[in-house]
JSON list of C-alpha atoms in Angstrom, two decimals:
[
{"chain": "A", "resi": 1, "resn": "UNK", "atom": "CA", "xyz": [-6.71, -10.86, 64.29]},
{"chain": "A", "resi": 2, "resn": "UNK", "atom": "CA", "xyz": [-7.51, -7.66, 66.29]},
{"chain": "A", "resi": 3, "resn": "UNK", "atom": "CA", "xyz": [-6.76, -4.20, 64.55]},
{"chain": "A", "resi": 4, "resn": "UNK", "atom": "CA", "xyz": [-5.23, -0.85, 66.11]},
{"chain": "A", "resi": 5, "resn": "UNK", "atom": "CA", "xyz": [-4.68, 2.18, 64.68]},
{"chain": "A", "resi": 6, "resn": "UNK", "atom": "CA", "xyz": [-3.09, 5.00, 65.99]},
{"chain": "A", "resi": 7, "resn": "UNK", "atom": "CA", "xyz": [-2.25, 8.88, 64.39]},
{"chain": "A", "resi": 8, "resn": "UNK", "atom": "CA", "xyz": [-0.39, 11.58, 65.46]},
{"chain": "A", "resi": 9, "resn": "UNK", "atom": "CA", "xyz": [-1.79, 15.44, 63.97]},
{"chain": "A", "resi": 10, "resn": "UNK", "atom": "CA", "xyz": [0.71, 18.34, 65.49]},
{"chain": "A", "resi": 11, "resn": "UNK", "atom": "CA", "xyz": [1.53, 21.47, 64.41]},
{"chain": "A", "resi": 12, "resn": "UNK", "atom": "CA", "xyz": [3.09, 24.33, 66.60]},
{"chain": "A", "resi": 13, "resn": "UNK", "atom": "CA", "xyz": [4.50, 27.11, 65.01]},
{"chain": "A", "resi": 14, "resn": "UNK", "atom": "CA", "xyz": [6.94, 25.64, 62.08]},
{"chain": "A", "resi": 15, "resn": "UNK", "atom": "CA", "xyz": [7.20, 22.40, 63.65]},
{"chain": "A", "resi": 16, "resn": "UNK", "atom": "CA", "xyz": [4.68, 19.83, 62.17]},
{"chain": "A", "resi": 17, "resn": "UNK", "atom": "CA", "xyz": [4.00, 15.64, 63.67]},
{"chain": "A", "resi": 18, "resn": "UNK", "atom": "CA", "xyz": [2.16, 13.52, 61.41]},
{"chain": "A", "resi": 19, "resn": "UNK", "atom": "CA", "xyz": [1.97, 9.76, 61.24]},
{"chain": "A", "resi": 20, "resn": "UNK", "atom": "CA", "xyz": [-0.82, 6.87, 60.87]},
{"chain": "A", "resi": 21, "resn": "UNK", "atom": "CA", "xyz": [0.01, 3.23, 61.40]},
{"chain": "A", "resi": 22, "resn": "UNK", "atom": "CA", "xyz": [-2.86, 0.99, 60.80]},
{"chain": "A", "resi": 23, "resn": "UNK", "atom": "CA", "xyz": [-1.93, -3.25, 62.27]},
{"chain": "A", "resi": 24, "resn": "UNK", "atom": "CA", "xyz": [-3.29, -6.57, 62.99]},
{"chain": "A", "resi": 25, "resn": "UNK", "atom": "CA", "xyz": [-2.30, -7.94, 65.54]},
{"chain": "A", "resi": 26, "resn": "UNK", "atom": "CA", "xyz": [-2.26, -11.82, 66.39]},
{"chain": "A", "resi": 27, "resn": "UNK", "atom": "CA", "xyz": [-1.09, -13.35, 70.10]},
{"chain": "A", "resi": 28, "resn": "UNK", "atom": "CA", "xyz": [0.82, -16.57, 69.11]},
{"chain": "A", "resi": 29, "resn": "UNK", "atom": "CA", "xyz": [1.55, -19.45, 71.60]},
{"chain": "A", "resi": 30, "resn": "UNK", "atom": "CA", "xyz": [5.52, -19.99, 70.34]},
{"chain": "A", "resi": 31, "resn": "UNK", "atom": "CA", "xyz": [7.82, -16.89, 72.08]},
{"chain": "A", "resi": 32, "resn": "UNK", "atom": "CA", "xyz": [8.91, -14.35, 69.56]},
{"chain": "A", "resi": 33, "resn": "UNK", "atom": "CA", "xyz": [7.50, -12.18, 67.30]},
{"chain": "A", "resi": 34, "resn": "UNK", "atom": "CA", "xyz": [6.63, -11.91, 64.04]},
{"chain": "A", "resi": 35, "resn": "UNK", "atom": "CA", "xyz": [6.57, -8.49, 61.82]},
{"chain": "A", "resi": 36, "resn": "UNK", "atom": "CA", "xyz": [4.77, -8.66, 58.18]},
{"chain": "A", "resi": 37, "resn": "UNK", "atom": "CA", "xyz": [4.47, -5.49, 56.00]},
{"chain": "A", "resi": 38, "resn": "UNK", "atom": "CA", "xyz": [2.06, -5.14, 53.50]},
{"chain": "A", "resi": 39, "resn": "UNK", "atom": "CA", "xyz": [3.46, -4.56, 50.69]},
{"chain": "A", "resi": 40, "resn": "UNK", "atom": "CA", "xyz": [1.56, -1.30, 49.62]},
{"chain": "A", "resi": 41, "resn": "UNK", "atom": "CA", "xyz": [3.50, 0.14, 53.04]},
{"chain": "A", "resi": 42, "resn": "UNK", "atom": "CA", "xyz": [6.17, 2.54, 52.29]},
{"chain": "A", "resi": 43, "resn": "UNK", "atom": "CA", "xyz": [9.73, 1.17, 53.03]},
{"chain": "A", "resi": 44, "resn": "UNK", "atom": "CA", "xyz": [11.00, 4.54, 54.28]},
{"chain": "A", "resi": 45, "resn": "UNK", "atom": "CA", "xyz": [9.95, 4.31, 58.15]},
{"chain": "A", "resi": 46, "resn": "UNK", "atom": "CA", "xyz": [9.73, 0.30, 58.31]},
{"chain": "A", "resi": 47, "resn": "UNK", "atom": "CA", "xyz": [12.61, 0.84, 61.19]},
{"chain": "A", "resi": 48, "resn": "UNK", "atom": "CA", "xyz": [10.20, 3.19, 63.00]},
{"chain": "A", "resi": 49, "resn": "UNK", "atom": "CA", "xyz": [7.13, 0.89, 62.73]},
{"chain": "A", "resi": 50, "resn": "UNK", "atom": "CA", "xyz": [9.36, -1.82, 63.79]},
{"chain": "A", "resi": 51, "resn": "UNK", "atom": "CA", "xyz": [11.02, -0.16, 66.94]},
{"chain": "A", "resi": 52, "resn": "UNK", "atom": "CA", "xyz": [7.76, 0.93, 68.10]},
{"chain": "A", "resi": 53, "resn": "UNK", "atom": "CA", "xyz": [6.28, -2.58, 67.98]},
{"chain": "A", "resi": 54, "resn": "UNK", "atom": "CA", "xyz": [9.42, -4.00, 69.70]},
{"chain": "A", "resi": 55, "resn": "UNK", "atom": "CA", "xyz": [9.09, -1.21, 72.09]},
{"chain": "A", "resi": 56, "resn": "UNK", "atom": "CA", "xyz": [5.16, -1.89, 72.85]},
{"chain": "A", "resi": 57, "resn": "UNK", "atom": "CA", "xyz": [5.45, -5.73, 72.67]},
{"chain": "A", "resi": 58, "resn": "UNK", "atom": "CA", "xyz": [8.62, -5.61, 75.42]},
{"chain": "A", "resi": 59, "resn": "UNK", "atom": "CA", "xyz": [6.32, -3.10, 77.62]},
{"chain": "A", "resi": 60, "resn": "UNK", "atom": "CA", "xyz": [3.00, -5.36, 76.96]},
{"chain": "A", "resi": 61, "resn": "UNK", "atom": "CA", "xyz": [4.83, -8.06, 78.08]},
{"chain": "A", "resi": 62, "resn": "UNK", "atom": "CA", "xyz": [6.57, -7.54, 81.34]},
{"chain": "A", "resi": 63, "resn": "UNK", "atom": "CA", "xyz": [3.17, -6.09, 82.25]},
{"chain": "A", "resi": 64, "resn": "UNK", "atom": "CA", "xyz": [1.53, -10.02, 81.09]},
{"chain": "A", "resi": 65, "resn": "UNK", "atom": "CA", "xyz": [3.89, -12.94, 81.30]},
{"chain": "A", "resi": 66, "resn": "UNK", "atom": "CA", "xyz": [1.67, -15.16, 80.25]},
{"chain": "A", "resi": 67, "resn": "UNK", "atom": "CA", "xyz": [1.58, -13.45, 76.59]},
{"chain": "A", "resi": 68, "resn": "UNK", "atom": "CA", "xyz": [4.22, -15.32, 74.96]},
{"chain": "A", "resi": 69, "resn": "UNK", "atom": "CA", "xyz": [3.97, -14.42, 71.03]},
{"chain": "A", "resi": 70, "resn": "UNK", "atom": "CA", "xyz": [3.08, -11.64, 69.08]},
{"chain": "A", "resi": 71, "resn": "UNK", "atom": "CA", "xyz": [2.24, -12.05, 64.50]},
{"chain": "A", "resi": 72, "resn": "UNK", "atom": "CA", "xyz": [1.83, -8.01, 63.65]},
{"chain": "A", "resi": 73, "resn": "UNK", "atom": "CA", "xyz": [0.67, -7.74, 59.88]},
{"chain": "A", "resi": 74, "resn": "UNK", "atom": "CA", "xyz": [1.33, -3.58, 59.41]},
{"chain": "A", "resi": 75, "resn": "UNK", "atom": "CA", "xyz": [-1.45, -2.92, 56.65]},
{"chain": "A", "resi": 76, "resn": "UNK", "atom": "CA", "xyz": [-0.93, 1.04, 56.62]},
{"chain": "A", "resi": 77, "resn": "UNK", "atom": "CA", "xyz": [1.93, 3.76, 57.27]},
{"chain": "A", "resi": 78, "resn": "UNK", "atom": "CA", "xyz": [0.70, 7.41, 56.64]},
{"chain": "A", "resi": 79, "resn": "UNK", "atom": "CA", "xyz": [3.44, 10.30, 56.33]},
{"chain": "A", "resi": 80, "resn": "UNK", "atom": "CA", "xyz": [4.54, 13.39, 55.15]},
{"chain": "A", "resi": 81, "resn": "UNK", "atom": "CA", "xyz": [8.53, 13.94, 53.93]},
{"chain": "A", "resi": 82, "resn": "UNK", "atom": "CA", "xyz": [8.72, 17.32, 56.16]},
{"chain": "A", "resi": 83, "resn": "UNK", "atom": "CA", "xyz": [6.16, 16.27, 59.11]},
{"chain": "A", "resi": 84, "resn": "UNK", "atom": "CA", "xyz": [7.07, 12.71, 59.50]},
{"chain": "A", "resi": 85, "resn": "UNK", "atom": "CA", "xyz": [10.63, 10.97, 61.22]},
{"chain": "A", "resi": 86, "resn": "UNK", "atom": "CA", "xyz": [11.28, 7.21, 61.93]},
{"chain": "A", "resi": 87, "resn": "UNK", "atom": "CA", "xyz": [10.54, 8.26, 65.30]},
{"chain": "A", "resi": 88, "resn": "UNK", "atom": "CA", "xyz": [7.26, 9.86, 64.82]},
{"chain": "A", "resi": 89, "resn": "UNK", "atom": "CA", "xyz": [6.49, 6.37, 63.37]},
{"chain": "A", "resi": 90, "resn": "UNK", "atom": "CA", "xyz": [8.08, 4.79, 66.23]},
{"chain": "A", "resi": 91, "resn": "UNK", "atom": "CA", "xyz": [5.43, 6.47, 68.74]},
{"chain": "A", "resi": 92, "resn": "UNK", "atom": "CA", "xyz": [2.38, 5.69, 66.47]},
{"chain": "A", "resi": 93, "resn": "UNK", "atom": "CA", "xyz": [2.75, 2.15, 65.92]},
{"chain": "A", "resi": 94, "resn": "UNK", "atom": "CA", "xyz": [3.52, 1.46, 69.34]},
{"chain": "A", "resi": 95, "resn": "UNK", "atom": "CA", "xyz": [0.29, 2.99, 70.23]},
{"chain": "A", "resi": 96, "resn": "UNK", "atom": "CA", "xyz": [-1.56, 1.52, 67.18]},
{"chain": "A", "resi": 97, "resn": "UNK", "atom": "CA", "xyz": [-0.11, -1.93, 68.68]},
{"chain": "A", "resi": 98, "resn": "UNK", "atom": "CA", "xyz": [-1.78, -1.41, 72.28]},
{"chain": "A", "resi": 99, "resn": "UNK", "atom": "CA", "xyz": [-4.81, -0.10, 71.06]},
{"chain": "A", "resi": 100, "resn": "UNK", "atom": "CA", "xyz": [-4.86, -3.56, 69.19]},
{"chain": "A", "resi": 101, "resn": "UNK", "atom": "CA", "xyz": [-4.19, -5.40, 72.18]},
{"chain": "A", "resi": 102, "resn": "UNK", "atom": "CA", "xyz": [-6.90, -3.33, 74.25]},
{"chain": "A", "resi": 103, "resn": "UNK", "atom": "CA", "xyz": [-3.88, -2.66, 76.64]},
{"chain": "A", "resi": 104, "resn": "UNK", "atom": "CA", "xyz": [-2.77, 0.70, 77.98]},
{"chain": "A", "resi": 105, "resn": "UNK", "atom": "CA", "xyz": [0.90, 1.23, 79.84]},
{"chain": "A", "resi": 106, "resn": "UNK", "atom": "CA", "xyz": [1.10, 2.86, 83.09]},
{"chain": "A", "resi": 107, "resn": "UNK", "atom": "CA", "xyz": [3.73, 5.00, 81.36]},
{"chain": "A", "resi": 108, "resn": "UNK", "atom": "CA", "xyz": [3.00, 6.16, 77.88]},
{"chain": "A", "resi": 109, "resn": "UNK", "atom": "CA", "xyz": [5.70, 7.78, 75.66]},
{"chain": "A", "resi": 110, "resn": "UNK", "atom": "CA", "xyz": [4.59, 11.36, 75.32]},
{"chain": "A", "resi": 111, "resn": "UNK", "atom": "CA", "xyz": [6.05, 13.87, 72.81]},
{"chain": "A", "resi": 112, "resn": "UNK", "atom": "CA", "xyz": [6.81, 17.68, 73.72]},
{"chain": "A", "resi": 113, "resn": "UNK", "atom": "CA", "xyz": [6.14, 19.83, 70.47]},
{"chain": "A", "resi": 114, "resn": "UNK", "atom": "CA", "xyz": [7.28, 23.00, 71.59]},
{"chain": "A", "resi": 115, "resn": "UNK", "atom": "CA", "xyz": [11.12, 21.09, 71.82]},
{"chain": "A", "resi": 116, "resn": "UNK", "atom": "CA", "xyz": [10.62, 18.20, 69.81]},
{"chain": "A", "resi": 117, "resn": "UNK", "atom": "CA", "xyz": [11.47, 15.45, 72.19]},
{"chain": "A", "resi": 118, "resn": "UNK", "atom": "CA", "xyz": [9.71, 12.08, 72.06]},
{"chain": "A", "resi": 119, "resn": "UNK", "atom": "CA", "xyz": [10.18, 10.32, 75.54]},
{"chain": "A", "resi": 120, "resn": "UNK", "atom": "CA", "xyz": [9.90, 6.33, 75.75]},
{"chain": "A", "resi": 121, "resn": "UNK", "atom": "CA", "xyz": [9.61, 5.04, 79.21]},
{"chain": "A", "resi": 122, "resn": "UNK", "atom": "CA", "xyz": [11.57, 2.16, 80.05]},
{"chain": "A", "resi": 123, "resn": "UNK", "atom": "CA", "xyz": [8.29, 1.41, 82.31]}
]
């Protein structure tokens, strides 16, 4: 299994960003995927980890066809209750998820901390 890890450290003025996502990541020959939570990993952004693995597989995929599966074990989610959103989780782990599969987008999401808006490309 290949590991990726991705964090996001941003404060400007009273608005902070913070999440780590730590994954293994497995490329399976059956089409799907497959998402497995350690089960030290906090339960309050599993939506976020999941959406941004969803997100990252669907982009890694129309960019390789031949990729057909994906097995993610999530081994570590990092937050902090007034830095850290669902969303903020969202953009980590689908980083931490192409780091793992040595794979960069031509598109990636970015995040404007001055408003607060996280953009995901549709690619």
């Amino acid at each position: 299994m290949r590991q990726g890890e991705h964090a996001l450290t941003q404060q400007v003025g009273s608005k902070g960003y913070y999440g780590e996502v730590r994954l293994a990541v497995d490329l399976r020959d059956d089409p799907g995927y497959a998402i497995d939570f350690d089960r030290a990993c906090v339960p309050e952004w599993k939506v976020g980890v999941e959406f941004g693995i969803v997100y990252g597989w669907e982009l890694f995929r129309r960019n390789c066809p031949g990729a057909k599966g994906l097995s993610v074990k999530v081994l570590e989610i990092k937050g902090k209750p007034a830095d850290t959103s669902n969303l903020v989780i969202a953009f980590v782990s689908a980083n931490a998820l192409w780091k793992a599969l040595e794979w960069t987008p031509p598109k990636l999401p970015t995040l404007d901390p001055k408003t607060g808006y996280f953009t995901f490309s549709k690619y």
